[in-house]
Structure formats: structure tokens, C-alpha cells
Amino acid sequence: MSVHLATPGSPDFEVDASNQERTDTAEQDPDINSPLAWKSIVNDRPLLQFLGTRVQQEPEFKEQLLAYIEYSKKNKKWRIAAANAITILVHASVQFIGTDLQGIQIPGADLRYGVFDSVQMQDADLRGVNLRGTWMRQTDLSRAQMSGVQFDELPYLKTESEPRSCAYSPDGRSFAAGYQDGDIIVYATSTWERIRILSGHGDAIRRVVYSPNGNQLASVSRDLTARLWDAETGSLLHIIIGHTTWVHWIAYSPQGDRVATASGDFTIRVWDVVTGDCHQTILGHLSAVLCLAYSPNGKQIVSSSADHEIRLWNVDTGECDRIFSGHTDWIWGIAFSPRGDQIASGCSDMTVRLWDVETGICRFVLTGATNTIACVAYSPNGDQVASAGADGTVRLWNVDSGFCQTLMGHSNAITNIVYSPDGNQIASSSWDNTTRLWDVSSGIFRFVSSGHSEDVCSIKCSPNGELVASSGMDCVIRIWDAETGTCRHTLNGHTNAVMNSVYSPDGDRIVSGSSDCTVRFWDAESGTCLHTFTGHGDTVEDVAYSPQGDRIASGSSDMTIRVWDVSTDELQDWPITLSGHTNEILSVAYSPDGRTIASGSKDTTIRIWTLEFGYGFCLDILRGHTDWVRGVVYSPQGNQLASAGYDKTVRLWDLGFGWCSSTLTGHGDRVTHVAYSRQGDLVVSGSWDKTVRLWDVATEQCQAVIQHFPDAIYGVAWSTVEDNHLFTDGGNGSVLKWKVTREGNNCRVRLLWCASNGSLTMTGVSIQGVRGLTPFHQRLLEQHGAIGEPEHLSREKPTTLLAVTLESDLV
């Protein structure tokens, strides 16, 4: 009997199940007659959803699936069953942490968005496995078979200068990117090697685009010019001069005989590509014209402007046929659908709007972005719109349903996005000096991210230890079940990054501070915003609740601390204001007895304040840090203060004497946050060096280092009821829970659960001796932090699959 297993975009696999060598075992084999053992179901979404529910409800079924995976190590006749089993488990949100998966055979499995942390996967058969968005930190893939593996993204293009625009040639064989330094680099898409560099512009490139036949390349720049280039030779054909300020955009007509340019001088100009002469000047916008596009038939031009309007122009007459109104800010992106019946627009008001060309009616207002949308693009078949902007994410929208899929990876604002001609790839250019290439050939997968879509700014535990609140750059606060890692609910209301949030002593309320300059007061149970405190003139960097629950303190970049009375239901915006810092305040903390407040600032000092006499004054100034003081926290006993400094140190302060008693060194970059354990014997710190460190307060020694995070760590918090449980962010919008065990002079740290945001995480992954991995994919993994030889880290002995169920190592 021969069973066929195939997955889209991957090699086919033939499994001969009739002549396999059996391995003697005292244990009874799983059921070979089960359909799971001989028929692949990895692409059957409804069935996977049904079986995923069974996993959560029936422990015996889960054990059966684990047995299939375990038996695949011994005999390849189980590999269809194992691929099905691990796909079902991942779909059911089962997490593999510290598990022994050495030698498993799961070709064609779908592990998208699964969690595999510190897993042993040496010699595994992973051919054709889909690893999109997987969390695989510190996993050992040595000698694994990885031909046909899918990640749904390609290696990014890293340059010294910021890419500002990019374009595929019509045949998809070349790719041009325009940069901040004025150069245009052309790549061959077969190898992504540079073909040539086009130089001549005297300032940043704003837009590059190929002509419809691919013979020309057009560019515009902040040097007030447009240039036309020979795409084959790179020679300059024309310098187009006429605009009186920055030229923001350029587009070819579908016939390729004209280019239209949009400028900050309020005009659209149409130029002849043969002569370089200005054919037409279109007037009407009341501010800078930021973007434009030709209709597919070439009879109309649509333009967007800083005047908040979209205008549709008749190409022959230059008259405005229609004005589309609805956006409330600058409209940076505009695009015609391939059929010409719809227009997409992206705006600084953080919305994408889809407009009916014939009626001018807005069909959809697509929300979800957390900052300015800088660009929009239709897929070649028109069923999808991509948007991107200042929040660093690419969002893919279904034009019929409005369903959104988010692609994360950039660490700064995105300036341009473009589809490849076949629609299988998206390229995005960013201020992080990279152009990322996303593989979207497999279509949108309906993964609902539980993590933040941007960096986590802080993490706090509820007083009863049952919940954890995380605040993010994505403008929301997420509330997590501390035991399971499930997101209970999300608090929405802030209009900019939420820098910090904290529970009231009784756990009934949450207070948060944001870059929108407000402090919000929430009902913790319902998530309702009860009050918004205003008065700060800049970002509210930190908030703190008094132990008595009657006051909250907020520290701001406006160099003040405001203390708000929340003792009654009549909440009013009449705070006590504490002034004295000479630079932005980054952190505030109440002492355990509530009598003093500590604050850390960019002025490198810590100030201790009192409110005992009805007004606030400074009791002491602690000096020692040589750079910003990002975090301050009191010890549980109140006699000591810990501070996190951008000078790469953690400092412990004796509050009785007012001096620094210890300086803890070891971090390789800025320290962002510190927290004391419940007993006060340990301090945890997070840093830009992508590590978390645990320090013994008594010995001043580092007890453990948690490493291989994909980015800087901003949030760390101890459980309020369990001495050995720790929460951190994952460096990419994820939230993690750890178990800390004391062992002599060291601590052993083990991950309990990970609430991933769906970003591919490969930091610390060993790919030594992997087989079948393409050079493209090897480069991608290395860019994501994969390493050669496996590191011999201080890890627990890996747990076998069959034992793991009893020990609850699979969450």
C-alpha cells in the first residue's frame, strides 16, 4: 500500500507502508487502522478545528497523538500519523517546551505559529513542514532534513542607507529600491544579488517605478526632480524639472507614454517620456499632493493630499470628476484596483478606506493600524489590499470581508510596499534599513495573534496573581490568565503607545499611562474606561498606585509627577504636581508604606518625594547613574531601591543612608526595567542586550541569564503570589511565563508558556549540519538569529513525549 502526502508549495512524499521494518517494543503500538495513520489531514481546516477541540477536552486523545509522534522516531510508517498529530496539537495551542523530539518524522506537517522552545529536534524529518511564524528559540535542529520547508518570508535586504521605495519589474526578474542617500539599487530576483546602482539624484528618493513594458525606470526625489532611466543599461534618459518643491510620487500611464508626478507645490504634472516635456499641469488640491495612480484604462488619475481629500481627474481635460471625503488627516497612500472599480487610500488617521469609483461611496473603513498609514497596494488579482506605515507592520486586508492578516518583522516605520507581478511576494521598505520580502503564495492563514502587534512596554501582575497585564506600543493593554497564558480581554482606548499599566491594591482597577499624554482609569473586570485624567503636556512614561489605593502617581516627559486622588467616585483632574527633575521623568514607584514616591529621570538622578504635609517636596536626590534612569522599584521591605540605567547597570540603593550600596554589571546594553521578587531576595532586569538577568540581592551576583530573545526586553514582573514565577515580554510583542528554581548559587529558569504574536522567532536555533535547507532559507534563519553549533546552555534534561503529559510540560 502506498500513501500519498503532499502540501502546497512543497515536495510530494511517497510513504511505503507495506514493507516497513517493525521495531520490537514492549509497548502496544497506536492504532494503525485509524484514518490519522494513513491519510493526511494537515490542510483540512474544519477537521483540524474539530480535532483541536477534542485535544482540549479528551486527555486520552491527546496521549494518542503524542504516541504517534513518539513512534515516528522508531519507524517511518508512522510519519503520516505523526505529521497529522503534531499539526492537530499545534492547532489546539499545545506548546512544546524543553521536549525531546529528536528523530521525529513529520514531513508535510503544518506547524504555523506553534511554540517549540528549547526543543531537541536533531535528525528530525521536517521536509515540506510549514514553519511560518513559529517560536523556536534555542531549539536544536542539527542534522534535520529541511528540504521544501516553508517560512513564508525570504531573507531581507540590509543596506547602510534607508530604503524609501521599491518596485518589481513587470516580468518579476528584477527589483529596484530607492534609498535615502539618493541611489537606486537594482537586484536580480533569482539570486537577490545587486545588478547595478543608479546614481544622480541629490537627495532622498521618494518613489521608483518600472514602465509597463519594463524598458524604463522612473524615480522622484526630494531634489525636486524626476528622472527616467534605461532599465537595461542603467543610463539616464531624462531629468525632469518643473516642480518647485519636493516631488512625492510618480506613476506611468498604462500605455507607458506618460508619467504623472505629485508634488508639495500642490500640483500634478504629466510628462512625455520620450521628450521629457511637461504635457499638462493639474491644479485643484489645497495642499501638498502626496500620491497618485492611473486608472487601469488610463483615462483617469486619482490623487491624495495633505488637504485630507482624494480627487479623481479626467486625464484628457484635467478636470476634477469627483472628490472623495472622509479621511481626517494627510492621505499618504492611494491605489486603483486592477479592475478599476475601487480605490484604496491610507491616511495618518490610521485608517484604510475602500471607495467605489462610480459612486464615490466609502465601502469599508479598515481599522487596526496604530499609527500613520504610509502606503497601500492592491494584489494583482484585486482580492487583497496591503497597507503599511509608521507602526512597522504590513497588514493584508480581504477586500470583500475586511479580514486582516498582520506581517511583523520590521523594527521601524515602513515607507513603501509592493506586490510582485505574480502576487506571490510582497516587498516592504523601512526606516530600519531593510527591505523585507514576504512569501504570501500560500494565502492568508487565519491566525489570531494573542500577543501584541508591537513591542511590549511593561508587564504587571494582579494582586491575587491570577492575571497579568501587559502594555504595548500597539495602544492596547492585554489581560492574560497567569496560569494558562490565554488572553482574557483587551483594553482599548488610548490613541498612542501605552507605556505602563498597574493594578490597584484590591485588583478591581487598572491605571495606565500613554504617549497620548493621558492617564486612564479602568474597571479591571469589564475593561471599561471609567475616567481619563488629562493635564500632562507630554508622554506619560510610568504610573504607580499607592499601597492604600487612594492615589495614583504619574511620571511624564513633561518633567513633572502628578498625584491624583482616586479615593472617591468623584474623580477630578486636580492633582498635586511634583517638579524638580531637569529632564524627562521615565519611572515612578510608591514605597511599600505609601509615604514616599521615587522617580527616575533622563537627568540621570533618582528623587525621593513625600506628600505627608498635603503637598509634595523632594526629600533626597540619589546620584550615581551616568545615563538615563529608566526604572525604579522599592524592595518589599522598603529599605532598598533598585534602579535600571541606560549606563548598562542595575543599582541597589540603601535608603537609610541615601547611597548606592551595589552596582550590578553584566548587561551589554541599556537596562530598561527591574523588579524585586516577592521575598526581596532576587532582582530581575531586562535590557536592550536581548537578555533577562536574575541577581541575588545579598551576594550581588548574577544567578541566571535568559537569552536568545529576538529583541530588547522592556517588561519584567514577578508573580505576586508565587515566589518562583516570573513574567517577561518576548522581545517582539510576545508575553512569557517562567519558573525559577534556586540551585545553590545559581537559578534554573524554565519557560512555562509563551503567548506568541506570530513573528518568526529563531534566535539561538542550531542549524549545524541541516540537510536540504536552501541558501535563501539558511540566510533567513541566520538573519533571525540562528547559529551553527548548538550551545551547551544550562537547560533541564529534555522530557520525552509520553512522560510530558503527566508532568504538564506541554501547556
Short mmCIF file of C-alpha atoms in Angstrom, two decimals, residues 118-525:
data_model
loop_
_atom_site.label_atom_id
_atom_site.label_comp_id
_atom_site.label_asym_id
_atom_site.label_seq_id
_atom_site.Cartn_x
_atom_site.Cartn_y
_atom_site.Cartn_z
CA SER A 118 14.41 24.77 23.76
CA VAL A 119 13.28 21.62 21.95
CA GLN A 120 15.60 18.81 20.85
CA MET A 121 14.83 18.21 17.14
CA GLN A 122 18.14 16.77 15.94
CA ASP A 123 17.84 14.40 12.96
CA ALA A 124 14.13 15.18 12.56
CA ASP A 125 12.44 14.76 9.18
CA LEU A 126 10.95 18.21 8.58
CA ARG A 127 10.69 18.05 4.79
CA GLY A 128 7.94 20.31 3.50
CA VAL A 129 6.96 21.44 7.01
CA ASN A 130 5.36 24.88 7.24
CA LEU A 131 7.17 26.89 9.93
CA ARG A 132 5.57 30.26 9.34
CA GLY A 133 5.54 32.37 12.49
CA THR A 134 6.86 29.60 14.75
CA TRP A 135 8.54 30.36 18.07
CA MET A 136 11.65 28.11 18.08
CA ARG A 137 14.01 29.91 20.44
CA GLN A 138 17.03 27.78 21.42
CA THR A 139 15.77 24.73 19.53
CA ASP A 140 18.38 22.30 18.18
CA LEU A 141 17.76 21.43 14.51
CA SER A 142 21.15 19.84 13.95
CA ARG A 143 21.17 17.40 11.03
CA ALA A 144 17.42 17.78 10.47
CA GLN A 145 16.07 17.18 6.95
CA MET A 146 14.59 20.52 5.86
CA SER A 147 14.14 20.38 2.08
CA GLY A 148 10.97 22.14 0.98
CA VAL A 149 10.45 23.76 4.38
CA GLN A 150 8.28 26.88 4.26
CA PHE A 151 8.67 30.10 6.25
CA ASP A 152 6.51 32.43 4.11
CA GLU A 153 9.24 35.06 4.13
CA LEU A 154 12.61 35.47 2.43
CA PRO A 155 15.87 36.98 3.65
CA TYR A 156 15.72 40.74 3.94
CA LEU A 157 17.97 43.15 2.05
CA LYS A 158 20.17 45.07 4.50
CA THR A 159 21.78 48.35 3.45
CA GLU A 160 23.61 51.25 5.05
CA SER A 161 21.06 53.76 3.79
CA GLU A 162 17.31 53.70 4.49
CA PRO A 163 15.21 52.27 1.64
CA ARG A 164 12.36 54.64 0.79
CA SER A 165 10.68 52.93 -2.17
CA CYS A 166 10.80 49.67 -4.10
CA ALA A 167 9.36 48.15 -7.27
CA TYR A 168 9.29 44.85 -9.17
CA SER A 169 9.84 44.84 -12.91
CA PRO A 170 6.76 43.68 -14.90
CA ASP A 171 8.37 40.30 -15.60
CA GLY A 172 9.42 39.91 -11.96
CA ARG A 173 13.06 39.30 -12.84
CA SER A 174 14.46 42.48 -11.35
CA PHE A 175 13.73 44.63 -8.34
CA ALA A 176 14.63 48.27 -7.76
CA ALA A 177 14.94 50.04 -4.42
CA GLY A 178 15.44 53.77 -3.88
CA TYR A 179 17.37 54.98 -0.85
CA GLN A 180 17.77 57.92 1.48
CA ASP A 181 21.21 58.71 0.05
CA GLY A 182 19.75 59.25 -3.44
CA ASP A 183 20.92 55.99 -5.01
CA ILE A 184 18.78 53.35 -6.69
CA ILE A 185 19.95 49.73 -6.45
CA VAL A 186 18.67 47.13 -8.94
CA TYR A 187 18.64 43.46 -7.86
CA ALA A 188 18.15 40.20 -9.75
CA THR A 189 15.25 38.38 -8.06
CA SER A 190 16.69 34.96 -8.95
CA THR A 191 19.61 35.48 -6.55
CA TRP A 192 18.85 38.85 -4.93
CA GLU A 193 22.33 39.97 -5.90
CA ARG A 194 22.93 43.56 -6.99
CA ILE A 195 22.94 44.17 -10.74
CA ARG A 196 23.69 47.89 -10.81
CA ILE A 197 23.45 51.16 -8.91
CA LEU A 198 21.81 54.23 -10.47
CA SER A 199 23.30 57.45 -9.10
CA GLY A 200 22.49 61.05 -9.82
CA HIS A 201 19.76 62.27 -7.50
CA GLY A 202 20.98 64.84 -5.00
CA ASP A 203 18.64 63.91 -2.17
CA ALA A 204 16.46 61.10 -0.84
CA ILE A 205 14.47 59.01 -3.31
CA ARG A 206 10.72 59.23 -2.77
CA ARG A 207 9.50 56.75 -5.38
CA VAL A 208 10.78 54.31 -8.01
CA VAL A 209 8.60 52.54 -10.57
CA TYR A 210 9.05 50.48 -13.74
CA SER A 211 7.31 51.33 -17.00
CA PRO A 212 4.57 48.88 -18.09
CA ASN A 213 6.87 47.26 -20.68
CA GLY A 214 9.82 47.16 -18.28
CA ASN A 215 12.14 49.13 -20.54
CA GLN A 216 12.30 52.19 -18.31
CA LEU A 217 12.63 53.02 -14.65
CA ALA A 218 11.32 56.31 -13.24
CA SER A 219 12.29 57.95 -9.94
CA VAL A 220 11.45 61.10 -8.00
CA SER A 221 13.42 62.74 -5.23
CA ARG A 222 13.49 65.47 -2.65
CA ASP A 223 15.96 67.21 -5.00
CA LEU A 224 12.78 68.46 -6.83
CA THR A 225 13.43 66.35 -9.94
CA ALA A 226 12.14 63.24 -11.65
CA ARG A 227 14.49 61.02 -13.63
CA LEU A 228 13.88 58.44 -16.35
CA TRP A 229 16.40 55.60 -16.71
CA ASP A 230 17.05 52.87 -19.22
CA ALA A 231 16.17 49.74 -17.23
CA GLU A 232 18.55 47.51 -19.21
CA THR A 233 21.69 49.65 -19.15
CA GLY A 234 21.02 51.98 -16.23
CA SER A 235 21.78 55.03 -18.36
CA LEU A 236 19.97 58.28 -17.64
CA LEU A 237 17.39 59.23 -20.29
CA HIS A 238 15.84 62.44 -18.94
CA ILE A 239 16.00 64.79 -15.96
CA ILE A 240 12.52 66.24 -15.50
CA ILE A 241 12.47 69.67 -13.87
CA GLY A 242 9.48 71.89 -13.16
CA HIS A 243 8.15 71.31 -9.65
CA THR A 244 9.10 73.96 -7.09
CA THR A 245 9.33 71.70 -4.02
CA TRP A 246 9.64 68.01 -3.13
CA VAL A 247 8.29 65.52 -5.66
CA HIS A 248 6.47 62.84 -3.68
CA TRP A 249 5.25 60.37 -6.28
CA ILE A 250 5.50 59.25 -9.89
CA ALA A 251 3.38 56.81 -11.93
CA TYR A 252 3.41 55.61 -15.51
CA SER A 253 0.26 55.66 -17.61
CA PRO A 254 -0.87 52.12 -18.61
CA GLN A 255 0.25 52.87 -22.18
CA GLY A 256 3.71 53.86 -20.89
CA ASP A 257 3.88 57.10 -22.92
CA ARG A 258 3.31 59.45 -19.99
CA VAL A 259 4.40 59.78 -16.37
CA ALA A 260 2.48 61.79 -13.78
CA THR A 261 4.17 63.37 -10.77
CA ALA A 262 2.75 64.64 -7.48
CA SER A 263 4.43 67.44 -5.56
CA GLY A 264 4.37 69.52 -2.45
CA ASP A 265 3.73 72.55 -4.70
CA PHE A 266 0.02 71.47 -4.79
CA THR A 267 0.24 70.34 -8.43
CA ILE A 268 0.12 67.20 -10.55
CA ARG A 269 2.18 67.35 -13.73
CA VAL A 270 2.03 64.96 -16.69
CA TRP A 271 5.20 64.46 -18.75
CA ASP A 272 6.04 62.93 -22.12
CA VAL A 273 8.50 60.05 -21.57
CA VAL A 274 10.11 60.46 -24.99
CA THR A 275 10.84 64.19 -24.87
CA GLY A 276 10.68 64.83 -21.13
CA ASP A 277 8.40 67.81 -21.77
CA CYS A 278 5.55 68.79 -19.45
CA HIS A 279 2.31 67.85 -21.20
CA GLN A 280 -0.18 69.00 -18.57
CA THR A 281 -0.42 70.70 -15.16
CA ILE A 282 -3.41 69.77 -12.98
CA LEU A 283 -4.50 72.15 -10.22
CA GLY A 284 -7.12 71.82 -7.52
CA HIS A 285 -5.65 70.43 -4.31
CA LEU A 286 -5.31 72.94 -1.49
CA SER A 287 -2.13 71.42 -0.06
CA ALA A 288 0.73 69.08 -0.96
CA VAL A 289 -0.16 66.25 -3.34
CA LEU A 290 1.28 63.13 -1.72
CA CYS A 291 0.36 60.24 -4.00
CA LEU A 292 -1.35 59.42 -7.29
CA ALA A 293 -2.27 56.48 -9.51
CA TYR A 294 -3.57 55.97 -13.04
CA SER A 295 -6.76 54.01 -13.62
CA PRO A 296 -6.18 50.69 -15.43
CA ASN A 297 -7.64 52.13 -18.67
CA GLY A 298 -5.51 55.26 -18.38
CA LYS A 299 -8.46 57.67 -18.62
CA GLN A 300 -8.35 58.88 -15.01
CA ILE A 301 -5.82 59.82 -12.34
CA VAL A 302 -6.62 59.60 -8.64
CA SER A 303 -4.61 61.72 -6.21
CA SER A 304 -4.39 62.14 -2.44
CA SER A 305 -3.28 65.16 -0.49
CA ALA A 306 -2.42 66.78 2.80
CA ASP A 307 -5.73 68.65 2.37
CA HIS A 308 -7.46 65.41 3.54
CA GLU A 309 -9.12 64.90 0.14
CA ILE A 310 -8.93 62.39 -2.69
CA ARG A 311 -9.59 63.73 -6.16
CA LEU A 312 -10.42 61.86 -9.36
CA TRP A 313 -9.24 63.63 -12.52
CA ASN A 314 -10.12 63.29 -16.19
CA VAL A 315 -6.80 62.78 -17.98
CA ASP A 316 -7.94 64.39 -21.24
CA THR A 317 -9.39 67.57 -19.76
CA GLY A 318 -7.56 67.87 -16.46
CA GLU A 319 -10.92 68.48 -14.77
CA CYS A 320 -11.85 67.02 -11.39
CA ASP A 321 -14.62 64.43 -11.82
CA ARG A 322 -15.14 63.62 -8.16
CA ILE A 323 -13.90 64.41 -4.63
CA PHE A 324 -13.81 61.62 -2.04
CA SER A 325 -14.15 62.94 1.51
CA GLY A 326 -13.96 61.12 4.82
CA HIS A 327 -10.35 61.00 5.94
CA THR A 328 -9.39 63.41 8.71
CA ASP A 329 -5.65 63.77 8.12
CA TRP A 330 -2.93 63.61 5.45
CA ILE A 331 -3.58 60.85 2.91
CA TRP A 332 -0.22 59.28 2.07
CA GLY A 333 -1.24 56.26 0.00
CA ILE A 334 -3.61 55.77 -2.92
CA ALA A 335 -4.15 52.88 -5.35
CA PHE A 336 -6.58 51.78 -8.07
CA SER A 337 -7.88 48.21 -8.01
CA PRO A 338 -6.84 46.11 -11.06
CA ARG A 339 -10.44 46.21 -12.34
CA GLY A 340 -10.62 49.96 -11.88
CA ASP A 341 -13.86 49.89 -9.90
CA GLN A 342 -12.34 50.56 -6.49
CA ILE A 343 -9.79 52.88 -4.87
CA ALA A 344 -7.85 52.20 -1.66
CA SER A 345 -6.43 55.01 0.47
CA GLY A 346 -4.18 55.08 3.54
CA CYS A 347 -4.06 58.01 5.93
CA SER A 348 -2.44 59.48 9.02
CA ASP A 349 -5.82 58.98 10.72
CA MET A 350 -4.73 55.30 10.94
CA THR A 351 -7.46 54.01 8.60
CA VAL A 352 -7.56 52.37 5.20
CA ARG A 353 -10.64 53.26 3.18
CA LEU A 354 -12.02 51.43 0.15
CA TRP A 355 -14.02 53.63 -2.22
CA ASP A 356 -16.45 52.85 -5.02
CA VAL A 357 -15.15 54.71 -8.09
CA GLU A 358 -18.55 55.06 -9.75
CA THR A 359 -20.49 56.42 -6.76
CA GLY A 360 -17.75 57.87 -4.57
CA ILE A 361 -19.15 55.96 -1.60
CA CYS A 362 -16.75 54.58 1.00
CA ARG A 363 -17.43 50.83 1.12
CA PHE A 364 -15.10 49.92 4.01
CA VAL A 365 -13.21 51.71 6.74
CA LEU A 366 -10.46 49.29 7.80
CA THR A 367 -9.04 49.91 11.27
CA GLY A 368 -6.29 48.22 13.25
CA ALA A 369 -3.15 50.18 12.47
CA THR A 370 -1.70 52.04 15.44
CA ASN A 371 -0.02 54.87 13.58
CA THR A 372 0.11 56.66 10.23
CA ILE A 373 -0.54 54.50 7.16
CA ALA A 374 2.06 55.49 4.60
CA CYS A 375 1.27 53.25 1.64
CA VAL A 376 -1.34 50.93 0.13
CA ALA A 377 -1.23 48.45 -2.74
CA TYR A 378 -3.67 46.03 -4.41
CA SER A 379 -2.72 42.44 -5.13
CA PRO A 380 -2.56 41.67 -8.88
CA ASN A 381 -5.89 39.80 -8.74
CA GLY A 382 -7.52 42.56 -6.70
CA ASP A 383 -8.82 40.42 -3.84
CA GLN A 384 -6.42 41.87 -1.29
CA VAL A 385 -5.12 45.27 -0.20
CA ALA A 386 -1.80 45.63 1.60
CA SER A 387 -1.16 48.59 3.88
CA ALA A 388 1.84 49.63 5.95
CA GLY A 389 3.21 52.61 7.79
CA ALA A 390 4.67 54.06 10.94
CA ASP A 391 3.72 51.15 13.22
CA GLY A 392 6.16 48.89 11.34
CA THR A 393 3.59 46.26 10.35
CA VAL A 394 2.27 45.09 6.99
CA ARG A 395 -1.45 44.40 7.03
CA LEU A 396 -3.21 42.32 4.37
CA TRP A 397 -6.92 43.04 4.01
CA ASN A 398 -9.52 40.95 2.20
CA VAL A 399 -11.46 43.48 0.10
CA ASP A 400 -14.74 41.58 0.49
CA SER A 401 -14.72 40.65 4.18
CA GLY A 402 -12.27 43.15 5.67
CA PHE A 403 -10.41 40.27 7.38
CA CYS A 404 -6.86 41.33 8.25
CA GLN A 405 -3.62 39.37 8.49
CA THR A 406 -0.61 41.14 10.02
CA LEU A 407 3.01 40.57 8.99
CA MET A 408 5.56 41.62 11.60
CA GLY A 409 9.32 41.87 11.41
CA HIS A 410 10.32 45.47 10.76
CA SER A 411 11.63 47.45 13.73
CA ASN A 412 10.78 50.89 12.38
CA ALA A 413 8.33 52.70 10.09
CA ILE A 414 7.57 51.21 6.67
CA THR A 415 7.73 53.65 3.77
CA ASN A 416 6.60 51.55 0.80
CA ILE A 417 5.04 48.19 -0.10
CA VAL A 418 4.63 46.49 -3.45
CA TYR A 419 3.36 43.13 -4.74
CA SER A 420 5.37 41.01 -7.15
CA PRO A 421 3.69 40.65 -10.58
CA ASP A 422 2.54 37.10 -9.79
CA GLY A 423 1.20 38.15 -6.38
CA ASN A 424 3.28 35.56 -4.53
CA GLN A 425 5.53 38.07 -2.76
CA ILE A 426 5.28 41.41 -1.03
CA ALA A 427 8.28 43.68 -0.60
CA SER A 428 8.33 46.33 2.14
CA SER A 429 10.98 49.02 2.67
CA SER A 430 11.59 50.53 6.08
CA TRP A 431 13.49 53.07 8.12
CA ASP A 432 15.17 50.10 9.86
CA ASN A 433 17.46 49.97 6.78
CA THR A 434 15.94 46.76 5.48
CA THR A 435 13.72 45.70 2.62
CA ARG A 436 11.78 42.62 3.68
CA LEU A 437 10.43 40.04 1.26
CA TRP A 438 7.29 38.20 2.31
CA ASP A 439 6.07 34.99 0.72
CA VAL A 440 2.27 35.17 0.53
CA SER A 441 1.82 32.44 -2.09
CA SER A 442 0.07 30.14 0.40
CA GLY A 443 -2.64 32.74 1.02
CA ILE A 444 -3.81 34.31 4.25
CA PHE A 445 -3.90 31.92 7.19
CA ARG A 446 -6.44 32.84 9.81
CA PHE A 447 -4.11 33.06 12.78
CA VAL A 448 -5.42 35.29 15.53
CA SER A 449 -2.41 36.66 17.36
CA SER A 450 -2.68 36.61 21.12
CA GLY A 451 0.38 38.79 21.59
CA HIS A 452 0.89 42.47 20.93
CA SER A 453 1.41 43.58 17.34
CA GLU A 454 4.25 45.85 18.51
CA ASP A 455 6.73 45.90 21.40
CA VAL A 456 5.56 45.32 24.97
CA CYS A 457 6.36 48.31 27.21
CA SER A 458 5.55 46.86 30.64
CA ILE A 459 4.16 43.85 32.47
CA LYS A 460 2.39 43.82 35.84
CA CYS A 461 0.76 41.04 37.87
CA SER A 462 -2.60 41.38 39.64
CA PRO A 463 -2.58 41.28 43.48
CA ASN A 464 -4.13 37.79 43.58
CA GLY A 465 -1.66 36.50 41.00
CA GLU A 466 -4.36 35.23 38.65
CA LEU A 467 -3.96 37.84 35.93
CA VAL A 468 -1.15 39.64 34.16
CA ALA A 469 -1.49 43.00 32.39
CA SER A 470 0.82 43.89 29.50
CA SER A 471 1.00 47.34 27.90
CA GLY A 472 2.14 47.83 24.35
CA MET A 473 3.25 50.18 21.65
CA ASP A 474 0.12 48.99 19.80
CA CYS A 475 -2.03 51.25 22.05
CA VAL A 476 -3.68 48.43 23.99
CA ILE A 477 -3.47 46.67 27.34
CA ARG A 478 -3.88 42.91 27.25
CA ILE A 479 -5.05 40.90 30.27
CA TRP A 480 -3.69 37.36 30.49
CA ASP A 481 -4.62 34.32 32.52
CA ALA A 482 -1.44 33.77 34.55
CA GLU A 483 -1.95 30.01 34.67
CA THR A 484 -2.71 29.24 31.02
CA GLY A 485 -1.41 32.23 29.07
CA THR A 486 -4.82 32.82 27.50
CA CYS A 487 -5.69 36.42 26.67
CA ARG A 488 -8.80 37.19 28.73
CA HIS A 489 -9.57 40.58 27.21
CA THR A 490 -8.07 43.71 25.72
CA LEU A 491 -8.43 47.29 26.97
CA ASN A 492 -8.81 49.73 24.09
CA GLY A 493 -9.00 53.50 24.35
CA HIS A 494 -5.54 55.01 24.29
CA THR A 495 -4.64 56.62 20.98
CA ASN A 496 -0.89 56.08 21.26
CA ALA A 497 1.57 53.69 22.91
CA VAL A 498 0.64 52.51 26.40
CA MET A 499 3.86 52.92 28.36
CA ASN A 500 2.75 51.30 31.62
CA SER A 501 -0.23 49.91 33.48
CA VAL A 502 -0.66 48.74 37.07
CA TYR A 503 -3.37 47.12 39.20
CA SER A 504 -4.91 48.76 42.25
CA PRO A 505 -4.09 47.01 45.57
CA ASP A 506 -7.51 45.33 45.61
CA GLY A 507 -7.24 44.33 41.94
CA ASP A 508 -10.50 46.00 40.94
CA ARG A 509 -8.94 48.81 38.94
CA ILE A 510 -6.15 49.31 36.43
CA VAL A 511 -4.44 52.62 35.77
CA SER A 512 -2.41 53.25 32.62
CA GLY A 513 -0.18 55.95 31.16
CA SER A 514 0.32 56.63 27.49
CA SER A 515 2.15 58.60 24.84
CA ASP A 516 -1.23 60.24 24.16
CA CYS A 517 -0.45 62.31 27.32
CA THR A 518 -3.32 60.83 29.32
CA VAL A 519 -3.77 58.62 32.38
CA ARG A 520 -6.70 56.23 32.11
CA PHE A 521 -8.59 54.61 34.96
CA TRP A 522 -10.13 51.22 34.08
CA ASP A 523 -12.51 48.71 35.62
CA ALA A 524 -10.35 45.57 35.69
CA GLU A 525 -13.24 43.14 35.36
#
